[in-house]
Coordinates of C-alpha atoms and ligand atoms in Angstrom, one line a residue:
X882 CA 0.0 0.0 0.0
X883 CA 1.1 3.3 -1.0
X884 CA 2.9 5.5 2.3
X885 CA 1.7 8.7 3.5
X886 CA 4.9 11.3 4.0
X887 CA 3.7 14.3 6.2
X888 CA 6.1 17.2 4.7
X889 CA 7.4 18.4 7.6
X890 CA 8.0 16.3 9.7
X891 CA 10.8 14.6 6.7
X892 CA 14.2 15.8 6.1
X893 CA 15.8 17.7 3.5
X894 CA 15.1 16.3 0.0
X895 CA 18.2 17.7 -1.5
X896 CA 21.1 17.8 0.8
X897 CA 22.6 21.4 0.7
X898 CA 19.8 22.6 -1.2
X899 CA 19.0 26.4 0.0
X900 CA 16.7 27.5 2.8
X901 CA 16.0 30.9 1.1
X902 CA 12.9 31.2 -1.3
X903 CA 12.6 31.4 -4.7
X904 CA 16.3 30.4 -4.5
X905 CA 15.1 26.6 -3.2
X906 CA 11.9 26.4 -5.5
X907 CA 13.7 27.0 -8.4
X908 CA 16.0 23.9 -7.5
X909 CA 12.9 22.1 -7.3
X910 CA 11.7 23.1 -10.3
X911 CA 15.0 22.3 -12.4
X912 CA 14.8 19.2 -10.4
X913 CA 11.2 18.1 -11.5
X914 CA 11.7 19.4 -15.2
X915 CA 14.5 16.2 -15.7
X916 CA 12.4 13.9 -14.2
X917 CA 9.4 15.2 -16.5
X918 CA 11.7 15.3 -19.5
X919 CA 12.3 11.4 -19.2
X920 CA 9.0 10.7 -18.8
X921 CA 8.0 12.7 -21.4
X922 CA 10.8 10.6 -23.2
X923 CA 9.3 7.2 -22.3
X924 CA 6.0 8.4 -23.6
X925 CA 6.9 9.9 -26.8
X926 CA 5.1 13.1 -25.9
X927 CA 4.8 15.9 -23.4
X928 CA 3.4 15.2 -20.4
X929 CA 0.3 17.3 -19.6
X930 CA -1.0 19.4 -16.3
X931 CA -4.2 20.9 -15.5
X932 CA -5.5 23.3 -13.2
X933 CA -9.0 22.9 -12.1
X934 CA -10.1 25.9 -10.0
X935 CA -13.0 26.6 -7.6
X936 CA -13.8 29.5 -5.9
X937 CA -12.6 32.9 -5.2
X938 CA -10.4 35.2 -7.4
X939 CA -7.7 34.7 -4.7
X940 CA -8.1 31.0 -5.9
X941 CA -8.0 31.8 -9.6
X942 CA -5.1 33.9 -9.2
X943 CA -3.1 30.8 -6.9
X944 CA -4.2 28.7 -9.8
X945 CA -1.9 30.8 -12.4
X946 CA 1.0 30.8 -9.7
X947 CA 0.0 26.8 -9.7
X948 CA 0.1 27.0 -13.5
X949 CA 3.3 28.9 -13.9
X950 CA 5.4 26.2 -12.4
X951 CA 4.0 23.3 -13.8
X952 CA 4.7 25.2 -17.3
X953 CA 8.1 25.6 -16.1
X954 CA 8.4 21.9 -15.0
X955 CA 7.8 21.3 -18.6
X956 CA 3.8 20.5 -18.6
X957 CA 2.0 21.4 -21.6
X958 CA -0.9 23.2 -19.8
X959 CA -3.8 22.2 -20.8
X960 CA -7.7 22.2 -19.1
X961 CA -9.2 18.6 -19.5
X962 CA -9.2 16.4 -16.2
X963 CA -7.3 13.9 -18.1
X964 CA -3.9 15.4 -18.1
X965 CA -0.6 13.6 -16.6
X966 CA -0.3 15.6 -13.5
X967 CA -4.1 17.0 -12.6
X968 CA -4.4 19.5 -9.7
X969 CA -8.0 20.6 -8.3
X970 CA -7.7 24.0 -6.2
X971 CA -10.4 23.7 -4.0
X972 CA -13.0 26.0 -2.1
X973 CA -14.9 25.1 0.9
X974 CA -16.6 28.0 1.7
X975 CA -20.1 26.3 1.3
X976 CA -20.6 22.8 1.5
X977 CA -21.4 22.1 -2.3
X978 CA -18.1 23.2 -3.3
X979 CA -17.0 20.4 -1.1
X980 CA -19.1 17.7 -2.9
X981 CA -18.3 18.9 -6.1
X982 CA -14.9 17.8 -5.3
X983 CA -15.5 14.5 -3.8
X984 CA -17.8 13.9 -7.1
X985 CA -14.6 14.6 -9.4
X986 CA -12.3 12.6 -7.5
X987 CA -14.7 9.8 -8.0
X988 CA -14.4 10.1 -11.6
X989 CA -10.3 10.6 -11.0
X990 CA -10.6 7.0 -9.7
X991 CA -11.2 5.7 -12.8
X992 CA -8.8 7.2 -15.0
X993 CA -6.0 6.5 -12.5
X994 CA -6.9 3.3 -13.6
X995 CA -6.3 3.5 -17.0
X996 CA -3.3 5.4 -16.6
X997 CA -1.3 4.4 -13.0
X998 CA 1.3 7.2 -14.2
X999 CA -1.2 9.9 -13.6
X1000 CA -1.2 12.1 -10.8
X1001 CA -3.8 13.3 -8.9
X1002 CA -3.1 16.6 -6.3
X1003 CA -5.6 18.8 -4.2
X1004 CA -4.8 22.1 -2.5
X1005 CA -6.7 25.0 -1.2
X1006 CA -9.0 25.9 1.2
X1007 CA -10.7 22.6 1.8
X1008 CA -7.5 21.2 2.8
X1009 CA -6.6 23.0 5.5
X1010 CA -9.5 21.3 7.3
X1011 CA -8.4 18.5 9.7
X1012 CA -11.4 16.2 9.2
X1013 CA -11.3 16.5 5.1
X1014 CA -7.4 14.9 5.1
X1015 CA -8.7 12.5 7.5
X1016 CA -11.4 11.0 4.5
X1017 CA -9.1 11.4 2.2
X1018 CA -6.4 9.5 4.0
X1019 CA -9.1 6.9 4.4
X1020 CA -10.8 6.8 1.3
X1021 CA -9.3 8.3 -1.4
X1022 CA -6.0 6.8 -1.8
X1023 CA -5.2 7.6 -4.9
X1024 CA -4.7 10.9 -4.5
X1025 CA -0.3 11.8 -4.3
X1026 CA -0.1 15.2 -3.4
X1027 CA -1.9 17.4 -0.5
X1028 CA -1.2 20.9 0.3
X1029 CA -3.3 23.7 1.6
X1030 CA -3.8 27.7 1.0
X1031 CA 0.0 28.9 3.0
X1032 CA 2.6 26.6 0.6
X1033 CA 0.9 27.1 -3.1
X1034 CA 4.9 28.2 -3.9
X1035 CA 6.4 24.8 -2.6
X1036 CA 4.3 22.9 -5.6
X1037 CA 7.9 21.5 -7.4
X1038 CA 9.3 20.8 -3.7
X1039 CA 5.9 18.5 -3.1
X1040 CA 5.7 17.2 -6.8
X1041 CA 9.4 16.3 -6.5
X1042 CA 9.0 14.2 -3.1
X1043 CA 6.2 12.5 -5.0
X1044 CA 8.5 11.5 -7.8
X1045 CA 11.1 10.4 -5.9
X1046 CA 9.2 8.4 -3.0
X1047 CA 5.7 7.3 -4.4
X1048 CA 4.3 8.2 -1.1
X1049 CA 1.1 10.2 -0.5
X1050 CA 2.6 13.7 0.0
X1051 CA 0.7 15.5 2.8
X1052 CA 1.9 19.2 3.6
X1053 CA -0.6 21.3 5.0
X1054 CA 0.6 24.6 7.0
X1055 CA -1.4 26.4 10.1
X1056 CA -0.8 29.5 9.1
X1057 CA 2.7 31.9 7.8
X1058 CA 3.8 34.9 7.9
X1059 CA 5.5 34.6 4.6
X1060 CA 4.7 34.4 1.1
X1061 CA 6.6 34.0 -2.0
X1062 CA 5.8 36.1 -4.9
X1063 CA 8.3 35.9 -7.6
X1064 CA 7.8 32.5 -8.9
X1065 CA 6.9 32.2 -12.7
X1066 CA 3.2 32.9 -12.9
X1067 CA 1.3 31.7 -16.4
X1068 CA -1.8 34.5 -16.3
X1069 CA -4.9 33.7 -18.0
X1070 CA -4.9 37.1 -20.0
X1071 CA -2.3 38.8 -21.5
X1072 CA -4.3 42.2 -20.5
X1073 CA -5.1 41.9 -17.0
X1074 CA -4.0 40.4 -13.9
X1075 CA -4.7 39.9 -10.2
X1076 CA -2.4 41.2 -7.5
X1077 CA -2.7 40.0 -3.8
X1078 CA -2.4 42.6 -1.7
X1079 CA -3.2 40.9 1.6
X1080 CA -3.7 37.3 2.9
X1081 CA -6.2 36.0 5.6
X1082 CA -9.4 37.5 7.3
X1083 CA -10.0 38.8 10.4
X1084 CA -13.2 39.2 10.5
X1085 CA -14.5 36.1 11.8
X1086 CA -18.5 36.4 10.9
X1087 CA -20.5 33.8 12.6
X1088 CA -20.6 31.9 9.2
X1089 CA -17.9 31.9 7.6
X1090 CA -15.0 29.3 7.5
X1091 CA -12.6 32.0 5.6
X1092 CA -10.6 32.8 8.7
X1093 CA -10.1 29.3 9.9
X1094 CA -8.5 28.3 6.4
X1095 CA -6.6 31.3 5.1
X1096 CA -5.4 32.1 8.3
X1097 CA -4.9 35.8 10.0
X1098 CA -4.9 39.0 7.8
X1099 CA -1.5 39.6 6.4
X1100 CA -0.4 42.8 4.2
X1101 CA 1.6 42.6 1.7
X1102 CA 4.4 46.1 1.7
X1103 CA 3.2 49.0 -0.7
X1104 CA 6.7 49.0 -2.2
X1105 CA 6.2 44.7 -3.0
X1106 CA 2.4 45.9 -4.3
X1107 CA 3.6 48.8 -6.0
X1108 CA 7.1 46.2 -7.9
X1109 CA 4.5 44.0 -9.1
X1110 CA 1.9 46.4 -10.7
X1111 CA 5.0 48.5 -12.3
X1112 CA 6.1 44.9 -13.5
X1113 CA 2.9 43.9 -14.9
X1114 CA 2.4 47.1 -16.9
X1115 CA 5.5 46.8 -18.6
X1116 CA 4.3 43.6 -19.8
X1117 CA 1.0 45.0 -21.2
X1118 CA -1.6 44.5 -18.8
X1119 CA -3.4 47.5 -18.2
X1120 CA -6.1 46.4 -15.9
X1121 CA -5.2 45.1 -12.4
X1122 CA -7.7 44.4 -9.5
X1123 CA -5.9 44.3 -6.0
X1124 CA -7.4 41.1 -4.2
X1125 CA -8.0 40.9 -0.3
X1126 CA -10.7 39.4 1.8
X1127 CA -10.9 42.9 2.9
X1128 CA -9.0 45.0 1.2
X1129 CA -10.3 48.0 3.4
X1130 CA -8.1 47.0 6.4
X1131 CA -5.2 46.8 3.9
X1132 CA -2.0 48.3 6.0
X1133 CA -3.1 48.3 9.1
X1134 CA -0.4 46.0 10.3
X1135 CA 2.3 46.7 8.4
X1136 CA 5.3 48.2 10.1
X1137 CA 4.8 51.3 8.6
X1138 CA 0.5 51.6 7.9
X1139 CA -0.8 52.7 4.9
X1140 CA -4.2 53.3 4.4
X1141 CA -5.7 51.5 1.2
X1142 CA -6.8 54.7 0.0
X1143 CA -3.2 55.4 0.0
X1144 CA -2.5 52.6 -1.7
X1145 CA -4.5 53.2 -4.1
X1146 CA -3.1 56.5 -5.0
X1147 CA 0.0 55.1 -5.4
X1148 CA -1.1 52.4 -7.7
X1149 CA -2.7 55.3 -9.9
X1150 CA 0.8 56.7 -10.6
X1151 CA 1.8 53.7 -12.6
X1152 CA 1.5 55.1 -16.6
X1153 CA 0.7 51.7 -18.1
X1154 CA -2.2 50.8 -15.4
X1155 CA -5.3 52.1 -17.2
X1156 CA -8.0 50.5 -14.7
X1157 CA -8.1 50.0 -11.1
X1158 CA -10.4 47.3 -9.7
X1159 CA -10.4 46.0 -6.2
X1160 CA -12.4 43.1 -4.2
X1161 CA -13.7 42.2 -1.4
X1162 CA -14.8 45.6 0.6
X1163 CA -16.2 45.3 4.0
X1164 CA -18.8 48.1 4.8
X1165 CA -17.8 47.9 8.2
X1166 CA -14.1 49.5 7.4
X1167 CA -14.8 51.5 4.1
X1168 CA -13.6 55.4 4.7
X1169 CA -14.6 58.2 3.1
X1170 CA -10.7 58.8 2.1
X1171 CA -11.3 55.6 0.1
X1172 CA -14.7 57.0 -1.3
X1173 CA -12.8 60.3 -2.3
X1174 CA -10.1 58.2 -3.7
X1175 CA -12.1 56.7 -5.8
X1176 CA -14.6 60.1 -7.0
X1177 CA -10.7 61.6 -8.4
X1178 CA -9.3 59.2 -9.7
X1179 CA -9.6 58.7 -13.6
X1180 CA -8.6 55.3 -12.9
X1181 CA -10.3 52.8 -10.6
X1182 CA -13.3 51.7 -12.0
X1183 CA -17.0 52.7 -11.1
X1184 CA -18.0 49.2 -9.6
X1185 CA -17.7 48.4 -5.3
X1186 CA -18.9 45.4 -4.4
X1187 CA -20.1 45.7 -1.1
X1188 CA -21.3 42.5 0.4
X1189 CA -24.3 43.1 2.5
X1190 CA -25.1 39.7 3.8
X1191 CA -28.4 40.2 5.7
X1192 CA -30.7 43.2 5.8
X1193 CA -32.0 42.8 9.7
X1194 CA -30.3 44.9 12.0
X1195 CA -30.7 41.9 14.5
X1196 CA -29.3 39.4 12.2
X1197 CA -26.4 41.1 11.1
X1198 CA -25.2 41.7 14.7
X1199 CA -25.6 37.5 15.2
X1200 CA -23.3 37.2 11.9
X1201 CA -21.1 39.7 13.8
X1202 CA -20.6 42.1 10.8
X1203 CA -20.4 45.3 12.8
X1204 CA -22.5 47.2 11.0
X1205 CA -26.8 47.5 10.9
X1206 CA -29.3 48.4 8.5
X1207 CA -29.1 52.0 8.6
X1208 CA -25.6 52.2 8.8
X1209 CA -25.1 50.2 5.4
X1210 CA -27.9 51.8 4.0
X1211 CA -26.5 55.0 4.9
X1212 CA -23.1 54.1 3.3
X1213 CA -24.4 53.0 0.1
X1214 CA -25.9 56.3 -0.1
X1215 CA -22.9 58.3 0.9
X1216 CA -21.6 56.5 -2.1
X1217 CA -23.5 57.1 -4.8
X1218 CA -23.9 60.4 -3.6
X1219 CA -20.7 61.0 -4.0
X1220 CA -20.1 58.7 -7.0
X1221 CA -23.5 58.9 -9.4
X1222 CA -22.3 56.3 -12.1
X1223 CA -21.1 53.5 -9.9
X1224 CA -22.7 50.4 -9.7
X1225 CA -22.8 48.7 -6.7
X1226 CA -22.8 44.7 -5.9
X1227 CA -23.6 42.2 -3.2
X1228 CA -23.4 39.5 -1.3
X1229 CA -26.3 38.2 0.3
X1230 CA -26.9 34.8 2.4
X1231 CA -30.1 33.4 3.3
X1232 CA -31.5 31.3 6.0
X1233 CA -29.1 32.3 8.6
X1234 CA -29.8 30.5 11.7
X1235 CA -32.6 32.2 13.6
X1236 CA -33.8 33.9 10.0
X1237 CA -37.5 35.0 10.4
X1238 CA -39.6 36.2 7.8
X1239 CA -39.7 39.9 9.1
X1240 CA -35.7 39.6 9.1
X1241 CA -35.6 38.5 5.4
X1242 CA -38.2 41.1 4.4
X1243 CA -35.8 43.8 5.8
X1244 CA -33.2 42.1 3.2
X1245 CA -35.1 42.7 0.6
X1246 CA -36.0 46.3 2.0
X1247 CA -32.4 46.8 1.6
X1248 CA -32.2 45.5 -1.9
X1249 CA -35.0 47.8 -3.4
X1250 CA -32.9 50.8 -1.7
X1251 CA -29.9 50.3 -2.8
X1252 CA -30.7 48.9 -6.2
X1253 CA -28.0 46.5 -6.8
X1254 CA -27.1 46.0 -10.7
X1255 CA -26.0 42.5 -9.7
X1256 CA -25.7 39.9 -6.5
X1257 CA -24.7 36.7 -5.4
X1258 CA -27.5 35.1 -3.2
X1259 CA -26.1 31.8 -1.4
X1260 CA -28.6 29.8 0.7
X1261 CA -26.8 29.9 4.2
X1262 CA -24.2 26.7 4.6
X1263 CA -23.3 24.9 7.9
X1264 CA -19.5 25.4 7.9
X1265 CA -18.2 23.1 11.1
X1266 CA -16.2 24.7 13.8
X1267 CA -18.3 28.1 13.1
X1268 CA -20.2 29.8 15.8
X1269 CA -23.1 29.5 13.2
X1270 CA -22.5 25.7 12.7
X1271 CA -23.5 25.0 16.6
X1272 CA -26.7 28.0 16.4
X1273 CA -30.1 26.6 17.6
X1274 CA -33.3 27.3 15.0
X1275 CA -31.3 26.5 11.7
X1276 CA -33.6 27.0 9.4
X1277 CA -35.2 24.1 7.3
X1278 CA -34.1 23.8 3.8
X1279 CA -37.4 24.5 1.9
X1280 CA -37.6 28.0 3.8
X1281 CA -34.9 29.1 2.8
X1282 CA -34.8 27.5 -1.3
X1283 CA -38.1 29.7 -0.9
X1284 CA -36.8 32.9 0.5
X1285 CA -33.8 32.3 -2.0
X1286 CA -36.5 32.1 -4.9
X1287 CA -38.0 35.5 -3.9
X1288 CA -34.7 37.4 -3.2
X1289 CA -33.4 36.0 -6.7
X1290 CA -36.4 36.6 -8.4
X1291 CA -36.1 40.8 -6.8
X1292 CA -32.6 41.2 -7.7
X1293 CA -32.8 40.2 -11.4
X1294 CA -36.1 42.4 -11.7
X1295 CA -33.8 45.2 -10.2
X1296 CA -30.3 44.5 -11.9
X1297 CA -32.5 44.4 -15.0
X1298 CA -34.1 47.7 -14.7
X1299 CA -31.2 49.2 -13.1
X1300 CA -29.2 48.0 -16.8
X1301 CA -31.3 49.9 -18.9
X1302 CA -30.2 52.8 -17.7
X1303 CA -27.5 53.3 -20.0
X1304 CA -28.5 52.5 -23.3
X1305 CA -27.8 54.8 -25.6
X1306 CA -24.6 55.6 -24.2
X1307 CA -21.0 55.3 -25.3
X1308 CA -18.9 53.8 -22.9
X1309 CA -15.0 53.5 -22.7
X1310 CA -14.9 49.2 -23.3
X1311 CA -12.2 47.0 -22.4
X1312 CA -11.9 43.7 -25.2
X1313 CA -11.6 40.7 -23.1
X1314 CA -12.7 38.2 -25.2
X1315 CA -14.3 36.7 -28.6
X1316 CA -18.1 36.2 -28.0
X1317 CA -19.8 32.8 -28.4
X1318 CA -21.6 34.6 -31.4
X1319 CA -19.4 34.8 -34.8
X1320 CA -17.7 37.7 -35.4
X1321 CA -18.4 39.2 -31.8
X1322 CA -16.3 40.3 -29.2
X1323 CA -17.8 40.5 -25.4
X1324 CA -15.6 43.5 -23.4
X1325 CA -16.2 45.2 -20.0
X1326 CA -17.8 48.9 -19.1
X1327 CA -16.0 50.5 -16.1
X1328 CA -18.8 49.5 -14.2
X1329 CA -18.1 45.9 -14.6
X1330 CA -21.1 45.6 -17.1
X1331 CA -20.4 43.0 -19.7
X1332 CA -21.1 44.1 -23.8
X1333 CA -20.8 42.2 -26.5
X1334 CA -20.6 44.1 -30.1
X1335 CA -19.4 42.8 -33.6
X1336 CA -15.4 42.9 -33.3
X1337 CA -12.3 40.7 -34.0
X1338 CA -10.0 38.8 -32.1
X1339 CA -6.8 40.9 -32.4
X1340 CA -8.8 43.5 -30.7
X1341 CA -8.2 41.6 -27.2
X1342 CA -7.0 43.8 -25.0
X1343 CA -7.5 47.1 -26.6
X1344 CA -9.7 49.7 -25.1
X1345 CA -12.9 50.3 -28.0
X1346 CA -15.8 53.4 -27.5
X1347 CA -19.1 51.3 -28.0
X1348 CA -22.5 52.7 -28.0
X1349 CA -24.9 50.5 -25.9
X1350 CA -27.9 49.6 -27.9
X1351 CA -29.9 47.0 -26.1
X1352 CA -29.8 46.2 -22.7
X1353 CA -30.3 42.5 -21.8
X1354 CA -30.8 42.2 -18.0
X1355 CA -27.4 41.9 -17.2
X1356 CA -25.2 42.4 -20.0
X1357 CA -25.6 44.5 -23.5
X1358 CA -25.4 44.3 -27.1
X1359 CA -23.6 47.2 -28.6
X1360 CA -21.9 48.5 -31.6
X1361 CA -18.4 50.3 -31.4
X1362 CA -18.2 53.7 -32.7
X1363 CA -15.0 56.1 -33.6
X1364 CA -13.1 57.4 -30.8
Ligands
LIG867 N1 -23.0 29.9 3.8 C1 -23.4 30.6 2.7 N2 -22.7 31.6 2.1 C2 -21.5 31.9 2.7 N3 -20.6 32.9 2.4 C3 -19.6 32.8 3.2 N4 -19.8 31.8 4.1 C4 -21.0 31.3 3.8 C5 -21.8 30.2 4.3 N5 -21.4 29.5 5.4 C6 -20.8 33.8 1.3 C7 -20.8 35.3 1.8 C8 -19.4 35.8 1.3 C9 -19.3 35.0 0.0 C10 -17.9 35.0 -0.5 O1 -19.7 33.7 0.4 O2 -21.8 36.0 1.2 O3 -19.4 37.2 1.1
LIG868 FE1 -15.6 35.5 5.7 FE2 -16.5 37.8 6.9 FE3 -13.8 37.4 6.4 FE4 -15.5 37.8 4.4 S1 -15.1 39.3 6.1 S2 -13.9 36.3 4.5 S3 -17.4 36.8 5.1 S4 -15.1 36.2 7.8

C-alpha cells in the first residue's frame, strides 16, 4: 500500500539545497523538469498538467501561480481532467463546493486506472480542514499530493517528493507569515492580472470558514504591491484588480501603515495601469478617504462590491458584521452620492440561523434601496467549527430554497431595470474576449457591465468606444463607434 509522508516532519530532500525562497523552488523546479523530460521521453510526448479551480479570485489567481510552475516543469498546460499531472484547487466555503470535489475525485478514480502514471493533487482551502485529510487518508487513496492555502509556492518541492518516493505527499501549513511572490506565474490574460495585496481575514463572521483556512490578515508592503503592478504594466496589462478578503483594512499591520486609500493613489501613478479594480470591501471598514479616492481618480473603476449579507439589524449583529441596517444603508448612499455612475454589488446569504420572515423582508428592504445592478445570493451553509454551525433554529431547507427564490427573483427584476439605464450611451470598453456569437467580441464597461458588439480577435486587450444599444438584463449588445 502506498505511504503517506507528512512534509514536515521529513528531512531535507536535497542535501545542501537552499533554505532561502525562490532560490530553493527554483532547485525544485529544475529538479522536476528532468524527471518530467524522461518521462515525457518514455512516452513519446509531453506530459500534460491541468489546473481545475473553484472558488474565489484569490483561488483563480493561486491557480496561475500553480500553472506557472507546472509550465516551467515542462507540462504542456492544458484544461481537461485527463492530463498527466491533474491539480484541483479547491473551495470550501459552502458545503457544495466540497461535494463537487468528492464527485470529481470519483471520476479521477477511474482514470487513475487506465493510466497508474497519472497524478492526482488537491490544494486550497478545503485542505486545510483536519477532518477533510482525515477521508481522504481513508478513502481516497489515490490521491499523491496534498497541500493547503499557506505553501501554493512549494508545488515542485511536493511534486518532487512524490517522484522520488511514491508516497502520499501530505503538507498542509497552520498559518505563515511569509509568502513568495516571484515564482513564474502563467496568467490567464495577457491584458489583465490579479495582484494580492493581503492574505487572511480577520473578521470572523458567525458563518464563515474563511478565517479558519486562510489564516490571519497579512499585508503585503506598498513597495512589493507597487514592484508587481509596475512589472505587470511593462508587460501590457493594463487592468489590475488588487485582491484581499478585505481590502479596506489593507496596511493596518504593516510596520509602517498605509491606508488603502493610499494605496491606491500610489497604484494610480503607474502610466501603463489604465484600470483599477479591487475586491472584497467590507462596509464595516470602508472610509470616506477611500470614497474620495475613488470620486478623483480617472482610474479605478465605477463598480464596489459591497457584500451586504443580511438586511436585519438583528441578524447582522448575530453574523457579527459590525454594521446595521441603517448604517449600510447610509453608506451606500454616501456612495452614490458621491459617486453617481457606480454600480454597486452584493453579497447576500439566506436562511441564517434564527432567519425570520420579518428579518428577510428587511433584506429585501435593503435591496430595493440600494438597487444593486448584480448579486450573489447563497442559501446559508453549515461550515463546522463556526459559531453559526452549533446556532439553535437552523432554518429548514425549503424555507430558505423559498426565501432564496424570492430574493433571486427581486434582484434580477432590479439589476434588470437598473441595466437599462444606460443604453444609448458610449462607454469606454475593455476587449476581453471573442463572444460565443461569430464575429463578436464581449468586453467590459467600467462599471463591470459585460457588452458584446461585432469585433475581432486581435482587438483583445484594446480599449474600443461602444455605443450600448440594447440592454439584456445583465449584459448588452452594442456596436463600437469612432473614438
Ligand atoms: N454559507 C453561505 N454563504 C456563505 N458565504 C460565506 N460563508 C457562507 C456560508 N457559510 C458567502 C458570503 C461571502 C461570500 C464569498 O460567500 O456571502 O461574502
Ligand atoms: Fe468571511 Fe467575513 Fe472574512 Fe468575508 S469578512 S472572508 S465573510 S469572515
Amino acid at each position: 500500500m502506498k505511504k503517506i509522508r507528512e512534509m514536515q516532519a521529513v528531512g531535507d530532500l536535497i542535501p545542501g539545497a537552499p533554505f532561502e525562497e525562490p532560490e530553493r523552488q527554483l532547485l525544485f523546479m529544475d529538479k522536476c523538469r528532468e524527471l518530467i523530460e524522461e518521462k515525457a521521453k518514455a512516452a513519446g510526448r509531453p506530459l500534460t498538467a491541468a489546473v481545475i479551480n473553484f472558488g474565489c479570485q484569490m483561488n483563480a489567481r493561486d491557480a496561475e501561480k500553480l500553472r506557472g510552475i507546472l509550465k516551467q516543469i515542462g507540462y504542456e498546460i492544458i484544461e481537461e481532467e485527463t492530463a498527466d499531472f491533474v491539480l484541483y484547487n479547491t473551495c470550501t466555503v459552502r458545503d457544495n463546493a466540497n461535494q463537487k470535489v468528492y464527485g470529481r475525485l470519483g471520476y479521477q478514480k477511474t482514470f487513475k486506472k487506465q493510466n497508474p502514471e497519472m497524478i492526482v493533487a488537491l490544494c486550497g482551502c478545503m485542505m486545510q480542514e483536519p477532518e477533510v485529510i482525515e477521508k481522504i487518508k481513508k478513502s481516497y487513496r489515490f490521491v499523491d499530493i496534498i497541500f493547503g492555502t499557506h505553501n501554493v509556492y512549494r508545488l515542485a518541492e511536493l511534486l518532487y517528493a512524490h517522484l522520488t518516493s511514491k508516497s502520499m505527499i501530505i503538507d498542509v501549513w497552520k498559518d505563515t507569515d511569509s509568502s513568495v511572490e516571484t515564482l513564474p506565474v502563467d496568467r490567464k490574460y495577457t491584458f489583465k492580472s490579479g495582484v494580492n495585496i493581503m492574505y487572511g481575514c480577520n473578521n470572523f463572521c458567525s458563518y464563515c470558514i474563511v478565517p479558519y483556512v486562510r489564516g490571519r490578515e497579512r499585508s503585503r508592503t506598498p513597495e512589493e504591491i507597487l514592484s508587481e503592478c509596475r512589472k505587470l504594466a511593462d508587460e501590457g496589462i493594463v487592468e489590475v484588480m488588487l485582491l484581499g478578503q478585505n481590502v479596506n483594512s489593507y496596511g493596518k499591520n504593516l510596520e509602517n501603515p498605509i491606508s488603502f486609500a493610499q494605496l491606491l493613489r500610489e497604484v494610480e501613478k503607474i502610466d501603463g495601469i489604465k484600470r483599477i479594480r479591487f475586491m472584497t470591501s467590507h462596509p464595516k471598514d470602508l472610509s470616506d478617504e477611500l470614497i474620495q479616492v475613488m470620486k478623483e481618480s480617472k482610474k479605478i473603476c465605477r463598480h464596489l462590491h459591497l457584500p451586504l449579507q443580511s438586511g436585519s439589524s438583528r441578524i447582522l449583529k448575530i453574523m457579527n458584521r459590525r454594521y446595521d441596517k441603517e448604517k449600510y444603508l447610509a453608506l451606500a448612499e454616501k456612495i452614490k452620492r458621491e459617486i453617481p455612475d457606480i454600480a454597486l454589488t452584493t453579497d447576500i446569504i439566506v436562511g441564517f440561523p434564527g432567519e425570520t420572515e420579518e428579518d428577510f423582508e428587511e433584506t429585501l428592504d435593503v435591496v430595493r434601496k440600494v438597487r444593486y445592478s448584480s448579486a450573489f445570493t447563497f442559501i446559508y451553509s453549515k461550515r463546522t467549527g463556526t459559531p453559526a454551525a452549533a446556532m439553535e433554529d437552523q432554518i429548514p431547507e425549503e424555507v430558505s430554497k423559498e426565501r432564496f427564490g424570492r430574493l433571486l427573483a427581486l434582484v434580477q427584476e432590479i439589476a434588470a431595470e437598473e441595466c437599462v439605464h444606460l443604453t444609448g450611451q458610449v462607454q469606454q470598453v475593455l476587449v476581453e474576449t471573442t463572444s460565443n456569437h461569430e464575429g463578436m467580441v464581449s468586453g467590459r464597461l467600467s462599471n463591470n457591465m459585460v457588452v458584446h458588439f461585432p469585433g475581432a480577435e486581435d482587438q483583445i486587450g484594446n480599449f474600443v468606444n461602444v455605443r450600448l444599444d440594447e440592454a439584456k438584463g445583465f449584459y448588452y449588445i452594442g456596436t463600437q463607434v469612432e473614438s
